[in-house]
Amino acid sequence: QDSSSPLMEQLNFFHDHTLLILTMITILVGYIMGMLMFNQFTNRFLLHGQTIEIIWTVLPAIILMFIAFPSLRLLYLMDEINTPSITLKSIGHQWYWSYEYSDFLNLEFDSYMMPTNELEMNGFRLLDVDNRIVLPMNNQIRILVTATDVLHSWTIPSLGVKVDATPGRLNQINFIINRPGLFFGQCSEICGANHSFMPIV
């Protein structure tokens, strides 16, 4: 999906960057293997080549660094919690989500999937809910995620957010939404019979 947050944008860029490196490696190795199969030359005196062995050890190490450093940078960026403007607590149940806006005194609700027979004509089957979350854009948002019964996972792909909901434990993550819209997600941890019927909007 197209990104709707700066972090997801960076993740998309990183994916493309890594894919390019992998493509170059695949083409090079494929070419060398093809040449090995089809050329007729042999060198009877080649026992070892110190120089080439150094090159083909050091070069892959350098290439791996080009993947590792951007990856680590992103990993730390995703864990960074800045001062949030608003906090949402998301609690996973079998098989629905309930939400609490901790900054307000009495604002909490359950969010169930809309059954197909109650859907509007423009609704999304298996993705729409009766109570949507409303969050501001261009603000730091903190999500606290937990569960009451089994493991769930609160996931919205276009925001680059995936947090495990573990009973007895509070996980937190933050993000910024940088454009208005409807963002859909689903539980991403197998949590029982109706696991695929607890969407997030």
Tab-separated table of C-alpha atoms in Angstrom:
chain	number	residue	atom	x	y	z
A	1	GLN	CA	0.000	0.000	0.000
A	2	ASP	CA	1.057	3.600	-0.469
A	3	SER	CA	2.470	5.086	2.693
A	4	SER	CA	0.451	7.503	4.816
A	5	SER	CA	3.174	8.156	7.381
A	6	PRO	CA	6.823	9.263	7.123
A	7	LEU	CA	8.042	5.970	8.621
A	8	MET	CA	6.192	3.820	6.113
A	9	GLU	CA	7.609	6.000	3.346
A	10	GLN	CA	11.113	5.276	4.639
A	11	LEU	CA	10.275	1.558	4.845
A	12	ASN	CA	9.156	1.611	1.209
A	13	PHE	CA	12.381	3.350	0.165
A	14	PHE	CA	14.423	0.803	2.126
A	15	HIS	CA	12.568	-2.059	0.444
A	16	ASP	CA	13.347	-0.646	-3.015
A	17	HIS	CA	16.986	0.006	-2.057
A	18	THR	CA	17.465	-3.587	-0.833
A	19	LEU	CA	15.652	-5.020	-3.848
A	20	LEU	CA	18.036	-3.165	-6.159
A	21	ILE	CA	21.073	-4.598	-4.357
A	22	LEU	CA	19.578	-8.105	-4.491
A	23	THR	CA	18.829	-7.736	-8.202
A	24	MET	CA	22.431	-6.722	-8.939
A	25	ILE	CA	23.810	-9.655	-6.911
A	26	THR	CA	21.447	-12.112	-8.625
A	27	ILE	CA	22.388	-10.876	-12.101
A	28	LEU	CA	26.135	-11.021	-11.328
A	29	VAL	CA	26.015	-14.523	-9.801
A	30	GLY	CA	23.716	-15.736	-12.604
A	31	TYR	CA	26.117	-14.391	-15.227
A	32	ILE	CA	29.129	-16.037	-13.556
A	33	MET	CA	27.314	-19.382	-13.267
A	34	GLY	CA	26.295	-19.187	-16.924
A	35	MET	CA	29.891	-18.473	-17.964
A	36	LEU	CA	31.115	-21.404	-15.836
A	37	MET	CA	28.730	-23.758	-17.597
A	38	PHE	CA	29.496	-22.644	-21.128
A	39	ASN	CA	33.158	-21.706	-21.363
A	40	GLN	CA	35.738	-24.302	-22.366
A	41	PHE	CA	38.856	-22.827	-20.776
A	42	THR	CA	40.688	-24.398	-17.841
A	43	ASN	CA	43.759	-23.129	-16.079
A	44	ARG	CA	45.962	-26.098	-15.143
A	45	PHE	CA	48.236	-24.060	-12.892
A	46	LEU	CA	45.635	-22.233	-10.765
A	47	LEU	CA	45.951	-23.484	-7.172
A	48	HIS	CA	45.027	-20.400	-5.180
A	49	GLY	CA	44.509	-16.703	-5.860
A	50	GLN	CA	45.129	-14.594	-2.765
A	51	THR	CA	44.008	-11.345	-4.357
A	52	ILE	CA	40.700	-12.560	-5.764
A	53	GLU	CA	39.865	-14.316	-2.489
A	54	ILE	CA	40.384	-11.089	-0.556
A	55	ILE	CA	38.198	-9.235	-3.063
A	56	TRP	CA	35.340	-11.721	-2.960
A	57	THR	CA	35.370	-11.739	0.844
A	58	VAL	CA	35.603	-7.976	1.400
A	59	LEU	CA	33.168	-6.923	-1.351
A	60	PRO	CA	30.120	-8.855	-0.013
A	61	ALA	CA	30.897	-7.520	3.486
A	62	ILE	CA	30.755	-3.953	2.161
A	63	ILE	CA	27.521	-4.682	0.263
A	64	LEU	CA	25.986	-6.100	3.466
A	65	MET	CA	26.880	-2.881	5.274
A	66	PHE	CA	24.865	-0.943	2.682
A	67	ILE	CA	21.857	-3.023	3.749
A	68	ALA	CA	22.582	-3.153	7.498
A	69	PHE	CA	23.097	0.564	8.236
A	70	PRO	CA	19.847	1.878	6.692
A	71	SER	CA	18.030	-1.050	8.304
A	72	LEU	CA	19.365	-0.267	11.790
A	73	ARG	CA	18.624	3.435	11.334
A	74	LEU	CA	14.993	2.575	10.557
A	75	LEU	CA	14.769	0.149	13.456
A	76	TYR	CA	15.785	2.856	15.921
A	77	LEU	CA	13.541	5.452	14.272
A	78	MET	CA	10.538	3.146	14.663
A	79	ASP	CA	11.184	2.768	18.396
A	80	GLU	CA	11.556	6.500	18.973
A	81	ILE	CA	8.772	7.936	21.134
A	82	ASN	CA	8.440	11.718	20.854
A	83	THR	CA	6.059	13.739	23.010
A	84	PRO	CA	2.669	12.509	21.785
A	85	SER	CA	-0.215	14.919	21.208
A	86	ILE	CA	-2.765	12.172	21.798
A	87	THR	CA	-2.750	8.668	23.243
A	88	LEU	CA	-5.025	5.847	22.161
A	89	LYS	CA	-5.224	2.598	24.093
A	90	SER	CA	-6.206	-0.397	21.995
A	91	ILE	CA	-7.330	-3.602	23.691
A	92	GLY	CA	-7.680	-6.856	21.749
A	93	HIS	CA	-10.481	-9.286	22.617
A	94	GLN	CA	-11.747	-12.455	20.975
A	95	TRP	CA	-12.776	-11.187	18.416
A	96	TYR	CA	-13.048	-7.390	18.428
A	97	TRP	CA	-11.037	-4.358	19.475
A	98	SER	CA	-11.945	-1.862	22.164
A	99	TYR	CA	-10.424	1.597	22.392
A	100	GLU	CA	-9.842	4.163	25.136
A	101	TYR	CA	-8.758	7.749	24.527
A	102	SER	CA	-6.712	8.161	27.707
A	103	ASP	CA	-6.487	11.974	27.387
A	104	PHE	CA	-10.256	12.323	27.867
A	105	LEU	CA	-12.229	11.385	30.939
A	106	ASN	CA	-14.815	8.955	29.661
A	107	LEU	CA	-14.202	8.093	26.033
A	108	GLU	CA	-14.091	4.392	25.267
A	109	PHE	CA	-15.897	2.143	22.807
A	110	ASP	CA	-15.869	-1.309	21.209
A	111	SER	CA	-15.213	-1.762	17.516
A	112	TYR	CA	-16.810	-4.782	15.825
A	113	MET	CA	-16.660	-5.890	12.200
A	114	MET	CA	-19.763	-4.951	10.202
A	115	PRO	CA	-21.628	-8.127	9.192
A	116	THR	CA	-22.064	-8.444	5.420
A	117	ASN	CA	-25.858	-8.129	5.559
A	118	GLU	CA	-25.629	-4.750	7.372
A	119	LEU	CA	-23.022	-3.220	5.044
A	120	GLU	CA	-23.670	0.005	3.138
A	121	MET	CA	-23.306	-0.187	-0.638
A	122	ASN	CA	-19.918	1.576	-0.423
A	123	GLY	CA	-18.676	-0.447	2.570
A	124	PHE	CA	-15.729	-2.833	2.479
A	125	ARG	CA	-16.647	-6.447	3.192
A	126	LEU	CA	-14.697	-7.971	6.130
A	127	LEU	CA	-12.831	-4.654	6.585
A	128	ASP	CA	-15.409	-2.155	7.849
A	129	VAL	CA	-16.271	-1.650	11.512
A	130	ASP	CA	-19.243	-0.139	13.336
A	131	ASN	CA	-17.098	2.318	15.359
A	132	ARG	CA	-14.057	3.770	13.615
A	133	ILE	CA	-11.074	5.332	15.372
A	134	VAL	CA	-10.677	9.052	14.680
A	135	LEU	CA	-7.150	10.462	14.936
A	136	PRO	CA	-5.642	13.848	13.969
A	137	MET	CA	-3.163	14.149	11.098
A	138	ASN	CA	0.274	15.791	11.384
A	139	ASN	CA	0.385	15.036	15.107
A	140	GLN	CA	2.475	12.601	17.095
A	141	ILE	CA	0.126	9.773	18.053
A	142	ARG	CA	0.953	7.168	20.678
A	143	ILE	CA	-0.815	3.815	20.646
A	144	LEU	CA	-0.776	1.601	23.725
A	145	VAL	CA	-1.680	-1.974	22.831
A	146	THR	CA	-2.702	-4.828	25.089
A	147	ALA	CA	-5.068	-7.803	25.096
A	148	THR	CA	-7.446	-9.445	27.549
A	149	ASP	CA	-7.386	-13.095	26.474
A	150	VAL	CA	-4.904	-14.318	23.826
A	151	LEU	CA	-2.211	-12.791	21.594
A	152	HIS	CA	-3.502	-10.332	18.990
A	153	SER	CA	-1.614	-7.927	16.743
A	154	TRP	CA	-2.744	-4.373	15.971
A	155	THR	CA	-1.692	-3.698	12.374
A	156	ILE	CA	-2.220	-0.908	9.856
A	157	PRO	CA	0.052	-1.511	6.817
A	158	SER	CA	-0.198	1.956	5.222
A	159	LEU	CA	0.989	3.558	8.490
A	160	GLY	CA	3.800	1.038	8.936
A	161	VAL	CA	2.398	-0.038	12.306
A	162	LYS	CA	2.342	-3.563	13.696
A	163	VAL	CA	2.237	-4.092	17.467
A	164	ASP	CA	1.656	-7.317	19.341
A	165	ALA	CA	-1.199	-7.232	21.840
A	166	THR	CA	-0.109	-9.425	24.740
A	167	PRO	CA	-2.277	-10.126	27.822
A	168	GLY	CA	-0.783	-8.543	30.936
A	169	ARG	CA	1.627	-6.372	28.977
A	170	LEU	CA	1.430	-2.874	27.500
A	171	ASN	CA	3.251	-2.269	24.202
A	172	GLN	CA	3.563	1.215	22.798
A	173	ILE	CA	4.368	2.627	19.390
A	174	ASN	CA	4.050	6.052	17.829
A	175	PHE	CA	3.409	7.418	14.364
A	176	ILE	CA	2.310	10.478	12.403
A	177	ILE	CA	-0.461	10.346	9.822
A	178	ASN	CA	0.584	12.759	7.065
A	179	ARG	CA	-2.528	12.735	4.913
A	180	PRO	CA	-6.263	12.469	5.584
A	181	GLY	CA	-8.094	9.280	4.646
A	182	LEU	CA	-9.447	5.916	5.722
A	183	PHE	CA	-6.814	3.427	6.802
A	184	PHE	CA	-7.628	-0.251	7.118
A	185	GLY	CA	-5.883	-2.983	9.067
A	186	GLN	CA	-6.567	-6.369	10.572
A	187	CYS	CA	-5.409	-8.494	13.477
A	188	SER	CA	-2.121	-10.087	12.396
A	189	GLU	CA	-1.694	-12.759	15.033
A	190	ILE	CA	-3.662	-16.008	14.777
A	191	CYS	CA	-5.985	-15.652	17.745
A	192	GLY	CA	-8.693	-18.274	17.300
A	193	ALA	CA	-11.749	-19.094	15.214
A	194	ASN	CA	-12.711	-15.526	14.199
A	195	HIS	CA	-9.158	-14.217	13.847
A	196	SER	CA	-9.797	-12.886	10.338
A	197	PHE	CA	-12.917	-10.980	11.445
A	198	MET	CA	-11.495	-8.272	13.706
A	199	PRO	CA	-10.560	-5.397	11.385
A	200	ILE	CA	-9.281	-1.943	12.323
A	201	VAL	CA	-10.399	1.293	10.622
